[in-house]
Each structure stands twice: as structure tokens, then as C-alpha cells.
Coordinates of C-alpha atoms in Angstrom, one line a residue:
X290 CA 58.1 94.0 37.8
X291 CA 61.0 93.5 35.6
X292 CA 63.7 96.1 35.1
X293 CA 65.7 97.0 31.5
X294 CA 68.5 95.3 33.3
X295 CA 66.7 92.0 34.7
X296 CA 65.4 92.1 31.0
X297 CA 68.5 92.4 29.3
X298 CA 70.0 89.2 31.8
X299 CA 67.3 86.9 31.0
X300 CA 67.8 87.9 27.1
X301 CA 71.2 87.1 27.5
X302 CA 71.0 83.7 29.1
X303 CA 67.9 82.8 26.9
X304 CA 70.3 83.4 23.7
X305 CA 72.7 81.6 25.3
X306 CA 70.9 78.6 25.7
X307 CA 69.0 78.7 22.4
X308 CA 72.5 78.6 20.9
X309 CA 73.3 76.0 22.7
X310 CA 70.3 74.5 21.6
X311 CA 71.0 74.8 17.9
X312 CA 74.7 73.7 18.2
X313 CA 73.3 70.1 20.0
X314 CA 70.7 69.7 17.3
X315 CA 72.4 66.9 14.9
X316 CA 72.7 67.8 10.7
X317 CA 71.3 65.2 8.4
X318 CA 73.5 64.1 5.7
X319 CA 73.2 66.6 2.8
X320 CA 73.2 65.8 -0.8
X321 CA 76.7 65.9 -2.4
X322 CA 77.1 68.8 -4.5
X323 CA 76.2 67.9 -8.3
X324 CA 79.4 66.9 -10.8
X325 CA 81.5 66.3 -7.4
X326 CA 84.0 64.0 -6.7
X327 CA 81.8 62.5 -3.7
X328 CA 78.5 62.9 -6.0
X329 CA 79.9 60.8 -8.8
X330 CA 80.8 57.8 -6.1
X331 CA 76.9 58.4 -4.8
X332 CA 76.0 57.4 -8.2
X333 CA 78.5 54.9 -8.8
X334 CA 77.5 53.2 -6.0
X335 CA 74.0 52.9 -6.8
X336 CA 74.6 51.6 -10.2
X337 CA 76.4 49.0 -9.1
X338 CA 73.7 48.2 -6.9
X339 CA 71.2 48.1 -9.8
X340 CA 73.7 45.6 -11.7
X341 CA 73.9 43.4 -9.0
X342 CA 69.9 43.3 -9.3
X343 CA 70.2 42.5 -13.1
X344 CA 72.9 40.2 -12.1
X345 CA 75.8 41.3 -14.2
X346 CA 78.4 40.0 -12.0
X347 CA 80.9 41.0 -15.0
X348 CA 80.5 44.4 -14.4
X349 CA 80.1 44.9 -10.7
X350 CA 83.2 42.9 -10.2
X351 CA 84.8 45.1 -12.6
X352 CA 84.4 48.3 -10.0
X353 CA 85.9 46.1 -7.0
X354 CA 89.4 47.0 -6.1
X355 CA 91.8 44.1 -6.0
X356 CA 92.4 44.7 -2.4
X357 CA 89.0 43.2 -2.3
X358 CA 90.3 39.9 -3.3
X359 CA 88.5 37.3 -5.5
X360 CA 84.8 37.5 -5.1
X361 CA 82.8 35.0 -6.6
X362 CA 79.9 34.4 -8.6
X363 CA 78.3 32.6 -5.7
X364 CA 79.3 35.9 -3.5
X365 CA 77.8 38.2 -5.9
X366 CA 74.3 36.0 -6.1
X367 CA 73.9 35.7 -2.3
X368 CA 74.1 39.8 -2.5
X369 CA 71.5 40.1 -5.2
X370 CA 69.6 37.9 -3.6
X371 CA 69.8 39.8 -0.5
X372 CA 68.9 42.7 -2.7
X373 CA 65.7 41.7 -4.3
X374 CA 64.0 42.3 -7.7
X375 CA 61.7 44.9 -6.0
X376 CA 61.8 48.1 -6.8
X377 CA 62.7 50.4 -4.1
X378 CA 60.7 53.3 -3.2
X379 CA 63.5 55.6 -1.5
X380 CA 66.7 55.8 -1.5
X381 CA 68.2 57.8 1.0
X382 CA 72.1 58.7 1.7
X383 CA 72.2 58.1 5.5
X384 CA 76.0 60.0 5.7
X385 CA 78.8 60.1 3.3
X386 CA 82.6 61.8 3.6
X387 CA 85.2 61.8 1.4
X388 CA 88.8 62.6 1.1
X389 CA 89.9 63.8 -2.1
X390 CA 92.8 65.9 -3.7
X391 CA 92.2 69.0 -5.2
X392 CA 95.5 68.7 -7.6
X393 CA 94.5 64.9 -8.8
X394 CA 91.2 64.1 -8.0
X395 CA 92.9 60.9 -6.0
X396 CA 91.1 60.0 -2.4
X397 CA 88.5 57.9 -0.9
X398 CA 84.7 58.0 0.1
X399 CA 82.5 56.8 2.2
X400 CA 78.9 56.5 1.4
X401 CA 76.0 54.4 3.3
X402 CA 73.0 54.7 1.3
X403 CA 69.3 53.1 2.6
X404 CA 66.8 51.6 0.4
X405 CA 63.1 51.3 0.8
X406 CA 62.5 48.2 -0.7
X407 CA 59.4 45.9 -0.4
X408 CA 58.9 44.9 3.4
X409 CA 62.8 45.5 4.2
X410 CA 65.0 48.2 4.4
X411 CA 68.3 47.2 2.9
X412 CA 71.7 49.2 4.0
X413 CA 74.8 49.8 1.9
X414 CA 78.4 50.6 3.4
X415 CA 80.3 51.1 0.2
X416 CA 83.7 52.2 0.6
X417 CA 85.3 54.0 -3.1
X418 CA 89.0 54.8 -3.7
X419 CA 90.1 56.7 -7.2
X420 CA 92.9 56.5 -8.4
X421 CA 93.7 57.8 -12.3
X422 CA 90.2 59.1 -12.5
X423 CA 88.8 55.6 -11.7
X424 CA 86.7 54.9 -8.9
X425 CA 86.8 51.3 -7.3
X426 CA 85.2 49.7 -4.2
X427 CA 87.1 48.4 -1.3
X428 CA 84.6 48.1 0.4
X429 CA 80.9 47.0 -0.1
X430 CA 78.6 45.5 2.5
X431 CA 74.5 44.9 2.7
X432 CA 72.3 45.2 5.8
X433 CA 69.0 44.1 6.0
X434 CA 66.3 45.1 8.4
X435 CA 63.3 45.1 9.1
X436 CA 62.9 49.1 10.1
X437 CA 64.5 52.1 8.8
X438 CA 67.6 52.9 10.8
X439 CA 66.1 56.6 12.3
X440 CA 63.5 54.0 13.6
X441 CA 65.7 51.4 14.7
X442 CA 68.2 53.2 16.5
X443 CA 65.6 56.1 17.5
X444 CA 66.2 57.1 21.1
X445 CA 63.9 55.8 24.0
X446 CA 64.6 56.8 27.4
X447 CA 63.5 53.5 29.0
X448 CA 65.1 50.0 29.1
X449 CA 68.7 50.9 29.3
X450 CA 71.3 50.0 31.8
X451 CA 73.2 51.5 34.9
X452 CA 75.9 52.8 32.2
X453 CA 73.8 54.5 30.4
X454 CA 71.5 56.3 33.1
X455 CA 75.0 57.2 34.9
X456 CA 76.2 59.0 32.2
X457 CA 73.0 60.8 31.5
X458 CA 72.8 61.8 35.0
X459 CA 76.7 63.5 34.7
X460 CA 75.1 64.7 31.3
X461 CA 71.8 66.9 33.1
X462 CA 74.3 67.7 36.2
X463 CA 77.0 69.4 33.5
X464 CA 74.2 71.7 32.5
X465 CA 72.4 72.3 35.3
X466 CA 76.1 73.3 36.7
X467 CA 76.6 75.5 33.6
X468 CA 73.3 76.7 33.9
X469 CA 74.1 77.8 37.7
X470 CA 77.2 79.5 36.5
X471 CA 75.8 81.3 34.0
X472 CA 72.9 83.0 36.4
X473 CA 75.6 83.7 39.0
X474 CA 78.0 85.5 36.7
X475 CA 74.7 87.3 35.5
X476 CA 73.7 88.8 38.6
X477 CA 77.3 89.3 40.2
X478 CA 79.3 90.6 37.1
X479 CA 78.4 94.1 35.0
X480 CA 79.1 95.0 31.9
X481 CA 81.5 93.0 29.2
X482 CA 82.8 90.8 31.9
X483 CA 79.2 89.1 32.6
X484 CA 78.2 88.7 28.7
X485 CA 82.0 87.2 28.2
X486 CA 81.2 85.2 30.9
X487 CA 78.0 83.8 30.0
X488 CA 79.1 83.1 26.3
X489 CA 82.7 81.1 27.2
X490 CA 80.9 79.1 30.5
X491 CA 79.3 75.9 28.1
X492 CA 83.0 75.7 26.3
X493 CA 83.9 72.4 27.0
X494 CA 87.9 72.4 27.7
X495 CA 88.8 69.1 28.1
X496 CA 89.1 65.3 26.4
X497 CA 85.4 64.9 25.0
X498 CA 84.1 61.4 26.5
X499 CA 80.6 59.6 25.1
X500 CA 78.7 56.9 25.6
X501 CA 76.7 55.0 22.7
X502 CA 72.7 54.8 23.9
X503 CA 72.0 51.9 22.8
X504 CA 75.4 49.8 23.2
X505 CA 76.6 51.8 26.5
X506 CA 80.1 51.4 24.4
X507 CA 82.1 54.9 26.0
X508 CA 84.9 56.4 24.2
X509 CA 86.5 59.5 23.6
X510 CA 85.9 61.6 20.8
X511 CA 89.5 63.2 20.1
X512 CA 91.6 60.0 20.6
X513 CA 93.8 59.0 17.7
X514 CA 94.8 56.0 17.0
X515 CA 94.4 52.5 15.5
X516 CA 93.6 48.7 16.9
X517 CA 96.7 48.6 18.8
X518 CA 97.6 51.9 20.3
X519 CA 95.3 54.9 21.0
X520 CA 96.8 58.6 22.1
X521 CA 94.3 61.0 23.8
X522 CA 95.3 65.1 24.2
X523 CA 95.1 66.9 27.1
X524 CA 93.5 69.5 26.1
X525 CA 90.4 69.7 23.4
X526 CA 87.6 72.7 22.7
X527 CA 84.0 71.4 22.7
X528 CA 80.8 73.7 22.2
X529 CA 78.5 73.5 23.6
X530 CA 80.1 71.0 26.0
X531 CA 76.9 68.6 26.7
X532 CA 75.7 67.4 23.3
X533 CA 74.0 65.0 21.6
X534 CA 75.2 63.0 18.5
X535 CA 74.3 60.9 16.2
X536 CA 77.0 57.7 14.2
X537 CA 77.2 57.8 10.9
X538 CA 74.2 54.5 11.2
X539 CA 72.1 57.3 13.6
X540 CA 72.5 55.8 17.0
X541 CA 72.2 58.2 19.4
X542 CA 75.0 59.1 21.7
X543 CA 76.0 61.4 24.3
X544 CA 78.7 63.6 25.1
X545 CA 80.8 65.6 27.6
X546 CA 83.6 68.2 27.8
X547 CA 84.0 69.6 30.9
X548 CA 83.0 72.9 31.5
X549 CA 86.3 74.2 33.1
X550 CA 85.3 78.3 33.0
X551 CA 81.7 77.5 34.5
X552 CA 83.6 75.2 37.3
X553 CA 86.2 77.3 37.9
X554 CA 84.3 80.7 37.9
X555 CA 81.8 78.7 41.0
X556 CA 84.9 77.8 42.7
X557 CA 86.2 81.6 42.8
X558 CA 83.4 82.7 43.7
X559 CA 82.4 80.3 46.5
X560 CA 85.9 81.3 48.2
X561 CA 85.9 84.9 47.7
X562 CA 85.7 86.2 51.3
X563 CA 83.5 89.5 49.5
X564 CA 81.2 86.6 48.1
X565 CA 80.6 84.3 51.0
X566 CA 79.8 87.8 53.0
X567 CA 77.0 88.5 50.5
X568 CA 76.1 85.2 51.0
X569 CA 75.5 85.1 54.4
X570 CA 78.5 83.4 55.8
X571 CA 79.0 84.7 59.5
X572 CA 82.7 83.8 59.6
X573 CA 83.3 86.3 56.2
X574 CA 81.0 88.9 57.7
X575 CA 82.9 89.2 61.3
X576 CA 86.3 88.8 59.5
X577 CA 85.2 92.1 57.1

């Protein structure tokens, strides 16, 4: 039979978890908030994609940035083409950022939107800077497949490689550890010193490192840097510190930060001589 305290334990870990939980579940992209900045290059972006369909190359070159360079007619037709006369049925915005000043209205977004169109689905990776009030692309690229993307780079357990299976296996053994650490400070610490316990053991504490499911590509998700150097920190805060992410293209991917509190916390109390006596090591029970 279960006692208030046993109950209040198994509460506490349960919320724990289910916290957890929530934090690991990945956000869809919302819609930009109506008469923003990023809003206003949603919809810029998808009239130019209707006026590449009508072909008025005048026009869509006319929201190009010259960093784009010269793009010609024949350019322009091969992305129509690509396009379709076909109505689509959806559109969707797959993920979007931007990076705008508050004073000026200057900055940058980045928008890939996914049409439904008749037997394909067709992404766009448009790119808009504004400058002056005026928003141009610098960049503006079509994918065609033949599935949507959350069915194309859905996950599936089966038919990946040693990479991947490795890293899942440190993935499960991260939270079983954490998991372990969390029941041990529940049933050997009292009071605010367990719940503290139990909340800071699945903070992840150091470089987060992840590998993409479907391309086994690892990386690190604080590192800074460009195509020719690359600085990690030291130190980084990840919670919970097992997850799983999504790219901006929703390809799955999985992530760890170590769990240093959770690790260190089993360590302490694995060489406590008070511990090992309760135990049942013989050595700590003769030397008490």
C-alpha cells in the first residue's frame, strides 16, 4: 500500500518527466503575426510566386536583390515551369525567422513555404532583406517532390546505420541514467533537497552534440562559426538534456547535453562510505 510520502515521490518524478516530455515535443511553425515585418515577406513571397505562374518575369525580377546577379528570362521560365499552372490546394509555412530592427524596420527573413500542388509538392526557400522599407530576395530556390516534407523526412526507426543506432543508444542510456538518479535522490534525500534534486538532474551542462536521422551528419548545436573556422564553448544549459528536434525542412534529429548533476550526484553517492553501508558493501559496514 502506498504511503502520502511514496505518493508524493512518484508525483514528483511523474511531473518531472511529463515536463520533460512537453519540453522534447517540437513547435510547428506559427503564423507570423498580421501587419508584421515577417508577415508582409510571407506575403511577398507568395506573390511573387503567383507572378512567376503568370509569367511576369518583369515584376518578379524587380523584387530580386542585385546580389542575386542577372537572372534571366530563361531562368525565370524553367522556375515557372517547375511551378506549374495548377492551382495549389495548401499552402503551408514550414518555418520562418527573421531579424529585424525595431528603430528602421531594416533586417532579413527567412521563409520556406510548401505548396500542394497537383501530384507534387513544391518547396520554397526564399530569403528577403529590407532595406528603406523595401523588401528584396536574395535568395529564392524551388524543390520539387513527390511527398510532403513531414512525410518525407518522417522518422522510421528501421533502415539506418551504425551512426545512428549508436547515438540513439547514448540517447536511451542518458535517460535511463537521469531516470536512475532521479529515483535515487527520491528515496535517499528529504525535503527541498530531493525536489531540487529531481528538477536540476535532466539539465544538460555541457556542449549540446546531435546527430541528423536520416543523414547520420553530427554536429553541435552551440558552435559558432562559418565555413572556415568553428568555435565551440565549454560550457552550455540544455533542458531537458535528451531531446528531439526537428530542421527547419523537419528532419528529425537527436540531441545530447550531458547530464552533469544526475552523473555527478550517482558518483557521490556510490562513494559515500554511509551509502555503500546501506547498500550492502561489507568493507563500508566493518569499517563503520
Amino acid at each position: 500500500m502506498f504511503t502520502p510520502t511514496v505518493l508524493r515521490t512518484i508525483g514528483g518524478i511523474v511531473a518531472s518527466i511529463l515536463m520533460m516530455a512537453a519540453l522534447a515535443i517540437p513547435t510547428l511553425a506559427a503564423d507570423a503575426p498580421e501587419g508584421s515585418r515577417l508577415a508582409d515577406d510571407i506575403a511577398l513571397t507568395k506573390v511573387t510566386v503567383s507572378a512567376l505562374v503568370a509569367k511576369d518575369f518583369a515584376a518578379v525580377r524587380n523584387r530580386l536583390d542585385p546580389a542575386m546577379g542577372e537572372i534571366s528570362d530563361d531562368q525565370l521560365r524553367q522556375m515557372a515551369d517547375l511551378i506549374g499552372t495548377s492551382e495549389p490546394t495548401s499552402i503551408e509555412t514550414i518555418w520562418s525567422t527573421e531579424r529585424h530592427s525595431l528603430d528602421t524596420g531594416n533586417g532579413s527573413s527567412r521563409i520556406l513555404l510548401e505548396y500542394a500542388l497537383a501530384g507534387k509538392w513544391l518547396v520554397v526557400d526564399a530569403a528577403v532583406k529590407t532595406e528603406a522599407g523595401t523588401g528584396r530576395f536574395y535568395r529564392l530556390f524551388f524543390t520539387s517532390n513527390t511527398l510532403p516534407l513531414s512525410e518525407l523526412n518522417a522518422f522510421h526507426l528501421f533502415g539506418k546505420g551504425p551512426v545512428q543506432y549508436l547515438f540513439l543508444a547514448c540517447w536511451l542510456a542518458t535517460i535511463g541514467l537521469t531516470g536512475w538518479a532521479m529515483i535515487v535522490a527520491s528515496r535517499r534525500q528529504t525535503g527541498w533537497r530531493k525536489w531540487a534534486l529531481i528538477v536540476l538532474m535532466p539539465l544538460g551542462l555541457t556542449p549540446t552534440v546531435a546527430v541528423n536521422w536520416n543523414t547520420a551528419q553530427i554536429w553541435v548545436l552551440e558552435a559558432i562559426g562559418n565555413s572556415t573556422s568553428q568555435s565551440i564553448p565549454i560550457f552550455a544549459i540544455r533542458y531537458p538534456m535528451a531531446l528531439v528536434g526537428y530542421t527547419e525542412t523537419l528532419v528529425p534529429y537527436l540531441c545530447i547535453s550531458a547530464p552533469l548533476i544526475a552523473l555527478g550526484y550517482l558518483i557521490w553517492q556510490r562513494r559515500s562510505p554511509q551509502n555503500r553501508a546501506a547498500d550492502g558493501d561489507p568493507e563500508s559496514a566493518a569499517a563503520k
